[in-house]
XYZ file of C-alpha atoms in Angstrom:
756
model
C 54.275 13.716 -34.576
C 55.847 11.972 -37.565
C 57.639 14.147 -40.078
C 59.145 13.765 -43.512
C 61.559 15.880 -45.538
C 61.909 15.972 -49.315
C 64.690 17.712 -51.171
C 64.112 18.162 -54.884
C 64.386 20.820 -57.570
C 61.625 23.362 -58.068
C 59.631 22.143 -61.064
C 57.462 23.819 -63.598
C 55.668 21.479 -65.989
C 58.184 22.278 -68.740
C 61.173 21.753 -66.425
C 59.791 18.449 -65.179
C 59.184 17.253 -68.752
C 62.780 18.139 -69.673
C 64.233 16.141 -66.780
C 61.864 13.156 -66.678
C 61.148 11.399 -69.951
C 57.598 10.113 -70.380
C 56.673 6.721 -71.741
C 55.000 7.005 -75.088
C 51.757 5.078 -74.933
C 50.257 3.816 -78.153
C 46.508 4.470 -78.178
C 44.402 1.979 -80.070
C 42.257 3.246 -82.897
C 38.523 2.681 -83.217
C 39.230 0.256 -86.046
C 41.517 -1.754 -83.787
C 38.869 -1.909 -81.054
C 36.219 -3.065 -83.534
C 38.567 -5.704 -84.949
C 39.449 -6.941 -81.465
C 35.768 -7.046 -80.458
C 34.854 -9.335 -83.357
C 37.951 -11.523 -83.073
C 37.151 -14.964 -81.657
C 39.416 -17.631 -80.228
C 39.001 -20.523 -77.810
C 39.699 -18.429 -74.707
C 37.240 -15.702 -75.688
C 34.590 -18.272 -76.546
C 35.029 -19.878 -73.121
C 34.837 -16.507 -71.352
C 31.763 -15.554 -73.371
C 30.020 -18.802 -72.397
C 30.834 -18.276 -68.708
C 29.651 -14.671 -68.963
C 26.376 -15.559 -70.673
C 25.705 -18.551 -68.388
C 27.107 -17.476 -64.997
C 25.661 -20.516 -63.191
C 28.457 -22.612 -64.743
C 31.002 -20.610 -62.765
C 29.513 -21.123 -59.312
C 28.344 -24.689 -60.028
C 31.987 -25.650 -60.613
C 32.874 -24.527 -57.088
C 29.669 -25.738 -55.413
C 30.423 -27.315 -52.025
C 27.815 -30.053 -51.891
C 28.171 -31.076 -48.236
C 28.454 -27.570 -46.818
C 25.945 -25.708 -48.994
C 23.192 -28.120 -50.061
C 21.336 -28.332 -46.738
C 21.410 -24.542 -46.343
C 20.059 -24.090 -49.869
C 17.248 -26.595 -49.197
C 16.149 -24.841 -45.993
C 16.375 -21.467 -47.686
C 14.542 -22.649 -50.799
C 11.605 -24.067 -48.838
C 11.299 -20.931 -46.663
C 11.564 -18.599 -49.637
C 9.109 -20.684 -51.664
C 6.412 -20.417 -49.003
C 6.885 -16.642 -48.831
C 6.927 -16.435 -52.644
C 3.565 -18.201 -52.853
C 1.980 -15.783 -50.428
C 3.558 -12.665 -51.977
C 2.700 -13.863 -55.482
C -0.968 -14.046 -54.538
C -0.851 -10.708 -52.729
C 1.037 -8.748 -55.392
C -1.340 -10.001 -58.087
C -3.960 -7.823 -56.428
C -1.642 -4.814 -56.927
C -1.420 -5.699 -60.616
C -5.245 -5.891 -60.822
C -5.031 -9.534 -61.902
C -6.534 -12.777 -60.579
C -4.356 -14.018 -57.675
C -3.015 -17.214 -59.250
C -1.105 -15.304 -61.928
C 1.268 -14.241 -59.158
C 2.259 -17.907 -58.857
C 3.351 -17.843 -62.508
C 5.522 -14.790 -61.760
C 7.112 -16.679 -58.865
C 8.020 -19.602 -61.134
C 9.019 -18.845 -64.735
C 11.333 -15.821 -64.160
C 13.090 -17.700 -61.333
C 13.937 -20.628 -63.639
C 15.389 -18.333 -66.323
C 17.337 -16.232 -63.815
C 18.904 -19.411 -62.378
C 20.800 -19.883 -65.656
C 21.487 -16.235 -66.632
C 21.739 -14.224 -63.395
C 24.991 -13.315 -61.638
C 23.597 -12.799 -58.124
C 23.497 -15.873 -55.906
C 21.191 -14.479 -53.238
C 18.325 -12.396 -54.611
C 14.869 -13.922 -54.897
C 13.337 -13.191 -58.286
C 9.606 -12.660 -58.642
C 6.908 -10.083 -58.054
C 7.951 -6.693 -56.632
C 5.183 -4.474 -55.174
C 6.246 -1.266 -56.930
C 6.418 -2.958 -60.332
C 3.147 -4.763 -59.664
C 1.491 -1.429 -58.939
C 2.921 0.072 -62.149
C 1.578 -2.903 -64.105
C -1.769 -2.441 -62.375
C -1.886 1.206 -63.462
C -1.432 0.176 -67.103
C -3.973 -2.630 -66.786
C -6.701 -0.442 -65.269
C -6.046 2.265 -67.854
C -6.626 -0.077 -70.781
C -9.209 -2.302 -69.098
C -10.966 -0.177 -66.459
C -13.202 -1.597 -63.754
C -16.061 0.583 -64.965
C -16.736 1.230 -68.620
C -15.551 -0.453 -71.820
C -11.880 -1.300 -72.453
C -9.695 0.538 -74.956
C -10.368 -0.583 -78.524
C -7.542 -3.060 -79.128
C -7.479 -5.850 -81.697
C -7.374 -9.164 -79.879
C -9.772 -8.243 -77.080
C -12.725 -9.682 -78.962
C -14.354 -12.623 -77.219
C -12.213 -12.325 -74.078
C -13.461 -11.817 -70.544
C -12.336 -8.807 -68.547
C -9.771 -10.894 -66.616
C -8.378 -12.382 -69.833
C -8.055 -8.915 -71.350
C -6.171 -7.747 -68.269
C -3.844 -10.741 -68.405
C -3.098 -9.944 -72.062
C -2.268 -6.333 -71.190
C -0.058 -7.328 -68.245
C 1.776 -9.988 -70.253
C 2.295 -7.683 -73.248
C 3.678 -4.780 -71.207
C 5.926 -7.243 -69.351
C 7.145 -8.647 -72.688
C 7.944 -5.127 -73.898
C 9.693 -4.341 -70.618
C 11.794 -7.507 -71.067
C 12.729 -6.524 -74.630
C 13.940 -3.133 -73.358
C 16.016 -4.722 -70.589
C 17.488 -7.321 -72.925
C 18.359 -4.664 -75.512
C 20.071 -2.488 -72.903
C 22.029 -5.498 -71.690
C 23.192 -6.441 -75.187
C 24.180 -2.813 -75.821
C 26.196 -2.841 -72.575
C 24.402 0.112 -71.012
C 24.074 -1.299 -67.521
C 25.705 1.890 -66.257
C 22.358 3.651 -66.752
C 21.378 2.597 -63.241
C 24.077 4.952 -61.932
C 21.795 7.872 -62.749
C 19.277 6.655 -60.177
C 20.792 7.780 -56.890
C 19.950 6.173 -53.566
C 18.118 9.376 -52.625
C 15.931 9.283 -55.732
C 15.154 5.567 -55.325
C 14.310 6.125 -51.658
C 11.860 8.945 -52.437
C 10.355 6.991 -55.321
C 9.822 3.779 -53.349
C 8.334 5.738 -50.434
C 5.783 7.259 -52.804
C 5.135 3.802 -54.271
C 4.508 2.525 -50.743
C 1.862 5.229 -50.282
C 0.201 4.157 -53.548
C 0.299 0.522 -52.473
C -1.124 1.337 -49.042
C -4.090 3.173 -50.523
C -4.663 0.473 -53.147
C -4.909 -2.204 -50.422
C -7.376 -0.325 -48.220
C -10.282 -1.570 -50.329
C -9.347 -5.174 -49.509
C -8.755 -4.433 -45.829
C -12.138 -2.687 -45.559
C -13.931 -5.126 -47.843
C -15.110 -2.431 -50.264
C -15.693 -2.539 -54.009
C -13.621 0.362 -55.329
C -12.683 0.683 -59.021
C -8.984 0.877 -59.798
C -7.654 4.270 -60.857
C -4.684 5.101 -63.064
C -2.852 8.066 -64.525
C -1.945 11.442 -62.970
C -3.551 12.231 -59.610
C -4.715 8.650 -59.439
C -4.131 8.367 -55.729
C -7.307 9.410 -53.978
C -9.202 8.372 -50.885
C -12.460 9.916 -52.033
C -14.092 6.727 -53.349
C -13.094 4.877 -50.201
C -14.453 7.511 -47.842
C -17.796 7.754 -49.612
C -18.308 4.016 -49.007
C -16.812 3.851 -45.539
C -20.192 2.945 -43.994
C -20.188 -0.223 -46.152
C -17.044 -1.549 -44.478
C -17.081 -5.307 -43.929
C -16.388 -5.666 -40.203
C -15.136 -9.235 -40.585
C -12.559 -8.156 -43.196
C -11.492 -5.211 -41.053
C -11.072 -7.251 -37.842
C -9.250 -10.035 -39.678
C -6.891 -7.534 -41.313
C -6.114 -5.708 -38.066
C -5.459 -8.977 -36.250
C -3.169 -10.213 -39.050
C -1.256 -6.918 -39.194
C -0.715 -6.740 -35.423
C 0.506 -10.325 -35.116
C 2.735 -10.174 -38.211
C 4.190 -6.822 -37.142
C 5.033 -8.068 -33.633
C 6.629 -11.289 -34.827
C 8.632 -9.454 -37.512
C 9.994 -7.149 -34.812
C 10.965 -10.234 -32.793
C 12.680 -11.658 -35.872
C 14.679 -8.445 -36.308
C 15.625 -8.147 -32.640
C 16.666 -11.772 -32.148
C 17.887 -12.611 -35.642
C 21.321 -13.526 -34.265
C 19.782 -16.163 -31.966
C 17.092 -17.553 -34.266
C 18.281 -20.309 -36.641
C 15.743 -19.121 -39.234
C 13.240 -16.244 -39.124
C 9.759 -17.227 -37.990
C 7.652 -17.464 -41.220
C 4.782 -15.626 -39.598
C 3.087 -14.600 -42.855
C 2.850 -18.248 -43.906
C 1.626 -19.315 -40.463
C -1.065 -16.636 -40.327
C -2.121 -17.425 -43.893
C -2.613 -21.095 -43.053
C -4.580 -20.179 -39.927
C -6.703 -17.662 -41.857
C -7.427 -20.255 -44.562
C -8.525 -22.772 -41.939
C -10.725 -20.321 -40.034
C -12.263 -18.981 -43.260
C -13.040 -22.515 -44.447
C -14.423 -23.611 -41.066
C -16.756 -20.625 -40.640
C -17.474 -20.195 -44.353
C -16.509 -16.514 -44.406
C -17.483 -16.131 -48.065
C -21.148 -17.061 -47.468
C -21.756 -16.102 -43.850
C -19.865 -12.809 -43.726
C -19.727 -11.809 -47.411
C -15.917 -11.862 -47.323
C -14.151 -11.698 -50.694
C -11.843 -14.715 -50.952
C -9.201 -15.844 -53.443
C -11.631 -18.326 -54.997
C -10.911 -20.989 -57.546
C -7.252 -21.499 -58.404
C -6.880 -23.397 -61.698
C -4.652 -26.451 -61.584
C -1.587 -26.371 -63.817
C -0.160 -23.820 -66.223
C -1.847 -22.110 -69.130
C -0.767 -22.313 -72.757
C 1.821 -19.732 -73.824
C 0.746 -16.768 -75.906
C 2.423 -14.066 -77.949
C 2.305 -10.368 -77.092
C -0.175 -7.969 -78.647
C 1.618 -5.454 -80.895
C -1.130 -2.862 -80.492
C -0.678 -2.946 -76.730
C 3.047 -2.288 -77.293
C 2.181 1.047 -78.854
C -0.218 1.895 -76.023
C 2.219 1.026 -73.201
C 5.716 1.917 -74.448
C 5.856 5.058 -72.290
C 5.050 3.081 -69.124
C 7.231 0.070 -70.023
C 10.510 1.999 -70.070
C 10.364 3.320 -66.471
C 9.225 -0.150 -65.404
C 12.324 -1.647 -67.039
C 14.588 0.891 -65.327
C 12.966 0.602 -61.892
C 12.876 -3.196 -61.984
C 16.543 -3.421 -62.883
C 17.648 -0.642 -60.509
C 16.009 -2.216 -57.456
C 17.232 -5.717 -58.274
C 20.766 -4.532 -59.001
C 20.908 -2.516 -55.771
C 19.861 -5.515 -53.679
C 22.217 -7.823 -55.590
C 25.105 -5.427 -55.067
C 24.552 -5.417 -51.296
C 24.702 -9.200 -51.094
C 27.631 -9.495 -53.514
C 29.709 -7.186 -51.306
C 28.637 -9.045 -48.162
C 29.538 -12.469 -49.602
C 32.521 -11.357 -51.709
C 31.652 -12.151 -55.299
C 31.212 -10.068 -58.452
C 27.985 -9.219 -60.248
C 27.755 -7.877 -63.788
C 25.210 -5.113 -64.417
C 24.947 -5.807 -68.133
C 24.449 -9.544 -67.575
C 21.788 -8.744 -64.957
C 19.920 -6.729 -67.595
C 20.128 -9.686 -69.969
C 18.945 -12.057 -67.227
C 15.947 -9.951 -66.213
C 15.106 -9.178 -69.818
C 15.034 -12.854 -70.730
C 13.145 -13.688 -67.510
C 10.414 -11.190 -68.270
C 10.163 -12.165 -71.945
C 9.799 -15.885 -71.232
C 7.612 -15.237 -68.187
C 5.298 -12.973 -70.191
C 4.916 -15.706 -72.793
C 3.484 -17.868 -69.996
C 1.229 -15.040 -68.693
C 3.281 -13.878 -65.730
C 3.674 -10.164 -65.033
C 6.723 -7.951 -64.391
C 9.403 -9.593 -62.238
C 12.245 -8.074 -60.252
C 13.114 -8.841 -56.638
C 11.308 -8.117 -53.385
C 13.576 -6.936 -50.570
C 11.787 -8.943 -47.880
C 11.806 -12.160 -49.922
C 15.508 -11.777 -50.779
C 16.218 -11.157 -47.108
C 14.479 -14.445 -46.261
C 16.511 -16.325 -48.869
C 19.805 -14.912 -47.597
C 19.100 -14.984 -43.859
C 17.915 -18.603 -43.888
C 21.311 -19.681 -45.200
C 20.925 -19.572 -48.974
C 24.299 -19.903 -50.693
C 23.402 -20.004 -54.396
C 20.458 -19.808 -56.777
C 19.762 -23.466 -56.083
C 17.715 -22.040 -53.212
C 15.816 -19.975 -55.800
C 15.312 -23.060 -57.940
C 13.890 -24.957 -54.948
C 11.570 -22.043 -54.133
C 10.257 -22.268 -57.700
C 9.625 -25.981 -57.152
C 7.575 -25.171 -54.021
C 5.526 -22.711 -56.099
C 5.084 -25.368 -58.781
C 3.802 -27.878 -56.210
C 1.220 -25.339 -55.041
C 0.202 -24.575 -58.627
C -0.106 -28.208 -59.709
C -1.322 -29.958 -56.567
C -2.360 -28.044 -53.467
C -3.526 -24.670 -54.782
C -7.097 -25.540 -53.874
C -6.174 -25.263 -50.176
C -5.726 -21.492 -50.667
C -9.151 -20.932 -52.212
C -10.860 -19.915 -48.896
C -8.108 -17.351 -48.141
C -9.667 -13.871 -47.640
C -8.202 -11.187 -49.865
C -8.140 -8.929 -46.803
C -5.422 -11.198 -45.381
C -3.345 -10.695 -48.512
C -3.913 -6.935 -48.290
C -2.876 -6.942 -44.620
C 0.327 -8.865 -45.422
C 1.164 -6.379 -48.189
C 0.607 -3.396 -45.870
C 2.777 -4.849 -43.086
C 5.606 -5.445 -45.560
C 5.499 -1.745 -46.510
C 7.026 -0.752 -43.177
C 10.580 -0.605 -44.495
C 9.653 1.587 -47.456
C 7.390 3.899 -45.465
C 9.999 4.397 -42.728
C 12.370 5.836 -45.321
C 10.657 9.168 -44.634
C 12.939 9.399 -41.598
C 15.764 10.188 -44.020
C 14.320 13.639 -44.771
C 15.525 15.442 -41.572
C 18.957 13.854 -41.940
C 19.224 14.906 -45.597
C 18.060 18.433 -44.757
C 20.849 18.790 -42.196
C 23.567 17.138 -44.286
C 22.808 17.792 -47.951
C 19.882 20.007 -48.887
C 20.033 19.430 -52.669
C 19.675 15.689 -52.007
C 16.791 16.456 -49.663
C 15.085 18.427 -52.456
C 15.527 15.452 -54.805
C 13.931 13.119 -52.235
C 10.963 15.373 -51.469
C 10.238 16.356 -55.094
C 10.509 12.755 -56.318
C 8.216 11.517 -53.567
C 5.580 14.216 -53.999
C 5.656 14.024 -57.808
C 5.293 10.238 -57.708
C 2.355 10.501 -55.299
C 0.514 13.241 -57.183
C 1.405 12.510 -60.820
C 1.765 8.750 -60.807
C 4.886 6.601 -60.556
C 6.027 6.883 -64.185
C 5.781 10.688 -64.378
C 7.101 10.996 -60.822
C 10.215 9.032 -61.710
C 10.806 11.272 -64.739
C 10.390 14.424 -62.626
C 12.720 13.044 -59.952
C 15.368 12.144 -62.505
C 15.118 15.634 -64.024
C 15.516 17.283 -60.608
C 18.462 15.016 -59.794
C 20.260 15.906 -63.027
C 19.555 19.589 -62.385
C 21.188 19.366 -58.962
C 24.258 17.797 -60.579
C 24.365 20.608 -63.148
C 23.952 23.271 -60.468
C 26.689 21.747 -58.321
C 29.050 21.811 -61.300
C 27.835 25.183 -62.581
C 28.088 26.946 -59.228
C 30.938 25.253 -57.329
C 32.284 26.550 -54.034
C 35.370 28.452 -55.164
C 37.867 29.542 -52.533
C 40.968 31.649 -51.928
C 43.756 29.572 -50.403
C 46.551 30.470 -48.042
C 49.651 28.678 -46.829
C 49.411 26.934 -43.460
C 52.365 28.404 -41.590
C 55.418 26.154 -41.536
C 54.097 23.661 -44.108
C 53.718 23.206 -47.857
C 49.957 22.800 -47.345
C 47.404 25.288 -48.669
C 43.842 25.542 -47.340
C 40.889 27.930 -47.512
C 42.035 31.140 -45.835
C 38.671 31.471 -44.045
C 39.087 28.192 -42.165
C 42.432 28.570 -40.375
C 44.066 31.017 -37.986
C 47.783 30.400 -38.569
C 48.232 31.235 -42.252
C 50.809 32.998 -44.408
C 49.783 35.125 -47.399
C 52.637 36.824 -49.251
C 51.787 40.379 -50.193
C 50.588 40.699 -53.768
C 49.912 36.954 -54.229
C 46.461 35.361 -54.567
C 45.696 31.621 -54.787
C 42.349 30.734 -56.362
C 40.827 27.247 -56.430
C 37.819 25.980 -58.427
C 36.698 22.488 -57.345
C 34.923 21.334 -60.499
C 35.362 20.868 -64.235
C 35.265 24.086 -66.251
C 32.869 24.012 -69.172
C 30.494 26.194 -71.154
C 27.923 26.424 -68.346
C 30.261 27.648 -65.589
C 33.046 29.519 -67.376
C 31.328 32.888 -66.764
C 30.794 31.944 -63.106
C 34.492 31.030 -62.889
C 35.575 34.365 -64.332
C 33.227 36.263 -62.027
C 34.565 34.485 -58.952
C 38.102 35.090 -60.162
C 37.422 38.828 -60.346
C 36.072 38.716 -56.768
C 39.165 36.865 -55.581
C 41.718 39.304 -57.029
C 39.654 42.338 -56.040
C 39.526 44.094 -59.412
C 38.214 43.661 -62.936
C 41.298 43.261 -65.151
C 39.477 44.247 -68.341
C 38.175 47.444 -66.739
C 41.644 48.243 -65.398
C 43.192 47.596 -68.821
C 40.724 49.915 -70.516
C 41.319 52.615 -67.902
C 45.060 52.363 -68.427
C 44.773 52.618 -72.195
C 42.496 55.639 -71.786
C 45.098 57.171 -69.476
C 47.785 56.608 -72.108
C 45.574 58.354 -74.673
C 45.370 61.325 -72.326
C 49.137 61.341 -71.705
C 49.812 61.248 -75.442
C 47.336 64.080 -75.917
C 48.980 66.193 -73.188
C 52.435 65.561 -74.584
C 51.270 66.454 -78.076
C 49.735 69.718 -76.847
C 52.833 70.511 -74.855
C 50.932 70.594 -71.585
C 53.130 67.776 -70.241
C 56.814 68.110 -71.096
C 60.012 66.303 -70.313
C 62.785 68.418 -68.842
C 66.115 67.707 -67.268
C 64.240 67.427 -64.012
C 61.612 65.091 -65.449
C 58.109 65.516 -66.857
C 56.425 68.746 -65.859
C 52.745 69.654 -66.107
C 52.612 73.045 -67.903
C 48.857 73.647 -67.729
C 47.689 75.154 -64.471
C 43.980 74.435 -64.906
C 42.204 71.109 -64.439
C 42.223 68.775 -67.379
C 39.194 66.570 -67.950
C 39.697 62.913 -68.738
C 38.868 61.975 -72.294
C 35.570 60.143 -72.655
C 36.242 59.079 -76.237
C 34.807 55.564 -76.543
C 35.778 55.052 -80.180
C 38.077 52.181 -81.104
C 37.055 50.086 -78.053
C 39.032 47.161 -79.448
C 42.215 49.184 -78.984
C 41.390 49.629 -75.303
C 41.453 45.835 -74.828
C 44.969 45.507 -76.252
C 48.144 45.451 -74.143
C 49.398 48.871 -73.007
C 51.870 50.235 -75.568
C 54.636 52.688 -74.563
C 56.653 52.572 -77.783
C 55.848 56.144 -78.877
C 56.120 57.572 -75.347
C 59.251 58.730 -73.539
C 58.034 57.146 -70.342
C 56.457 53.983 -68.929
C 53.764 54.330 -66.281
C 53.996 52.932 -62.774
C 50.254 52.567 -62.335
C 50.096 52.142 -58.575
C 50.572 55.830 -57.757
C 48.636 59.053 -58.095
C 48.455 60.223 -61.686
C 48.490 63.855 -62.860
C 45.963 65.781 -64.907
C 42.881 64.377 -63.198
C 43.610 60.868 -64.536
C 42.270 58.015 -62.374
C 43.188 54.342 -62.841
C 42.175 51.578 -60.377
C 45.065 50.387 -58.252
C 46.272 46.798 -58.698
C 47.932 45.372 -55.596
C 48.262 41.832 -56.958
C 51.395 40.945 -58.881
C 50.945 37.144 -58.970
C 47.929 34.858 -59.238
C 47.996 31.078 -58.791
C 45.121 29.006 -60.176
C 44.785 25.624 -58.457
C 43.510 23.179 -61.099
C 43.886 20.030 -58.974
C 40.104 19.462 -58.990
C 39.530 20.418 -62.648
C 38.920 17.181 -64.522
C 38.198 18.581 -67.984
C 37.839 21.738 -70.069
C 35.640 22.080 -73.118
C 36.261 24.406 -76.066
C 34.107 27.206 -74.630
C 36.024 26.993 -71.366
C 39.350 27.087 -73.234
C 38.376 30.301 -74.984
C 37.059 31.886 -71.783
C 40.114 30.831 -69.769
C 42.515 32.193 -72.361
C 40.651 35.515 -72.472
C 40.768 35.757 -68.661
C 44.486 34.962 -68.572
C 45.273 37.560 -71.232
C 43.336 40.245 -69.363
C 45.341 39.541 -66.211
C 48.676 39.365 -68.010
C 47.989 42.668 -69.764
C 47.574 44.435 -66.425
C 50.968 43.048 -65.316
C 49.652 40.196 -63.161
C 51.740 37.037 -63.489
C 49.479 33.979 -63.713
C 50.490 30.456 -62.721
C 48.405 27.285 -63.102
C 49.256 24.366 -60.826
C 48.414 20.656 -60.504
C 46.869 20.550 -63.960
C 45.820 17.136 -65.248
C 48.051 15.725 -67.991
C 45.006 15.183 -70.218
C 44.091 18.872 -69.934
C 47.660 19.955 -70.702
C 47.696 17.757 -73.778
C 44.396 19.237 -74.886
C 45.700 22.785 -74.395
C 48.668 22.046 -76.656
C 46.510 20.397 -79.309
C 44.070 23.343 -79.303
C 46.835 25.939 -79.857
C 46.157 27.476 -76.458
C 49.609 28.972 -76.025
C 50.959 32.092 -77.766
C 53.289 35.039 -77.057
C 51.265 36.092 -74.006
C 49.919 32.824 -72.597
C 52.935 30.541 -72.304
C 53.366 26.961 -71.165
C 55.948 28.150 -68.630
C 53.084 29.327 -66.384
C 52.210 25.700 -65.515
C 53.793 24.245 -62.363
C 53.658 20.757 -60.878
C 52.431 21.769 -57.435
C 51.083 24.817 -55.700
C 54.165 25.044 -53.472
C 56.480 24.966 -56.500
C 54.684 27.986 -57.927
C 54.748 29.824 -54.588
C 58.498 29.312 -54.147
C 59.048 30.543 -57.692
C 57.032 33.694 -56.944
C 58.860 34.385 -53.670
C 62.172 34.006 -55.472
C 61.047 36.373 -58.209
C 59.438 38.915 -55.867
C 61.476 39.143 -52.663
C 59.533 40.602 -49.752
C 62.117 43.208 -48.808
C 61.464 46.776 -49.953
C 63.995 48.691 -52.108
C 66.394 51.026 -50.328
C 65.271 54.666 -50.369
C 68.877 55.927 -50.484
C 69.273 54.996 -54.142
C 66.404 57.214 -55.270
C 65.932 60.991 -55.491
C 62.488 62.621 -55.562
C 61.872 65.290 -58.203
C 58.558 67.050 -58.757
C 54.942 66.262 -58.002
C 53.861 64.557 -61.169
C 52.945 60.966 -62.018
C 54.488 57.579 -61.402
C 56.271 57.096 -64.687
C 59.373 55.286 -65.706
C 61.641 56.534 -68.471
C 63.250 53.837 -70.614
C 66.144 54.481 -72.990
C 65.213 58.152 -73.402
C 67.567 60.368 -75.422
C 66.779 64.060 -75.367
C 68.661 67.369 -75.567
C 68.542 69.872 -72.715
C 70.428 73.193 -72.986
C 72.497 71.758 -75.825
C 73.761 68.771 -73.863
C 72.758 65.131 -74.369
C 71.382 63.142 -71.450
C 71.030 59.357 -71.731
C 69.833 57.958 -68.401
C 69.309 54.228 -67.863
C 66.579 53.167 -65.504
C 65.002 56.558 -64.799
C 61.751 55.941 -62.941
C 59.235 57.741 -60.774
C 57.962 56.999 -57.248
C 55.011 58.246 -55.202
C 54.476 62.003 -55.437
C 57.020 62.559 -58.152
C 59.674 61.536 -60.625
C 62.752 59.736 -59.304
C 65.821 58.555 -61.059
C 68.708 56.336 -60.119
C 70.582 53.196 -61.059
C 68.304 50.334 -61.985
């Protein structure tokens, strides 16, 4: 086993500061930061342009011969999938299918110029589509009149729904763009992987139920709001199931599922994944057209797909007010999912993505897309996987996929008109496998981290029962509560030295440990702040085995009694020591007046003796025994202290010091030490000399100050059975002679005196 040896002085923080001079760092003022932020030169202008238009950076290093063919293959493959998913996810948004083609085109073009990820495929995302659909069906329900909104006059139901979807998408884009400009991309950090997993699993359940009506060929009105997920209206119409739709859907799902499993199992051997969804869609279109499913079997098909793009339109301000609550979680979820996928691919392919620029890119994509009647865009995991796995190197693949979508929109969209909607529903359901299988994480989380498991389960159930927007809010609240509870109730521990080392670990975990008598080492593994300072003090009391404030008050009460006995003459000092004159029992004083005096340090100035509190006291006086003479607080994991914690810590330290326990704080962060000095933390009792660099430094200091050997009994003489008291600088007259002992003290069962 390798070993190392270090020889150095024993350092307290003060001693280390005296020996090693620190570099004085000049901290910039807020004014300086503001001035620097608004200062512009050629270099900053160039960096700003590259930051705002990231495509310039990777276009400059584009390897035409090596990358172009891969991008073309990837773009064509992704474009075909984007067409199919655009049509399918439009059904989730409760919109006519061709509007999904707009979502697969306009946001992709904008993201090409502004996005920092080279591999994600921008477009419709099923969870966002479902959230848009909830807003659409709330304002324009399938049954009953729409909400009274200016601008709905003279529009058909589909046109009203398109206006709602475009307006909420526009508002979502404004929120994302604003967050990006304000540099708050870090907000995604508050959505943990556990929360996102539970949320997307619940969204998958919503999507599954929403697609059953297409798979079964039923006419079921869309539902929105809390408790929107229900199977009741499907079950009451189950006898009306269209057998042709059902058989077609089952066949599509089985074939697509099997081929997708083959793709996953043999992905290393296949040059590109088999585009089974596209293949089955083409076959379904041909069969539907040949056998005229729409007329002969009453199958609901995609129907007429208009050629070309529609004129742009502005958002409806009144819809903004109606949908602001739903738009914000949509903005967060859309960005969080896209950023998570982008981060995976950026790590895999070794390039950097910028969260704030991604917000700007998606914000602009959704704003411009909404102007051309597309709905909320993010990224679909399966579509991004196709773009990356088929060899895509840059967003040129995304640009080519948009061109494929444009060709379908402008030229060959009519070929998709006979496509049964049940096929689209079946494709959507098959692609939910990944999200639904996330439920397998629950047993693992329960075994490894139960608070995370609670976050997953609560987020999932709340999102299923209350709707996705409220469910996300509940999940985020539960997640933040778990963080607060972890910080508020940390796992404190008492440490011990691992024999033969300078290493200190939890005393409960190891067999070979060394614990010097009278020394306790306490560790708190979290910041100390207003919410956990009382918990910290409570755990500290448990660690030392006594309540210092209670002990201090008992001692001061005992001193009151001793003063009272001396004043009455019932306890007198003689040449042989203090003698108890009264023969009867003396009751302890229960006077609770002047409680503030009881919390002050013990004062022996008007007494002829000083008490050794760890022995039996006379006159029926009882004071808790304190066997700890030194306490070390390990602050290595304490990252900050707030003002409430400073006050509570100082009060705790004073209570310990006043009962003659020496306190040492080790491994304290330099920022905390600086804050303690600036907040006037130190005084005559709490001194900066209690801070040591390391735990072992403090332990060596204690062992040097309190040697383990016991004092020799030959230097002491026992007198009478009184208290454990020590006489300091006492001058008294006995039988006319003057006695001036130095270091007269008392031991167990009586007074003793000797040379100190």
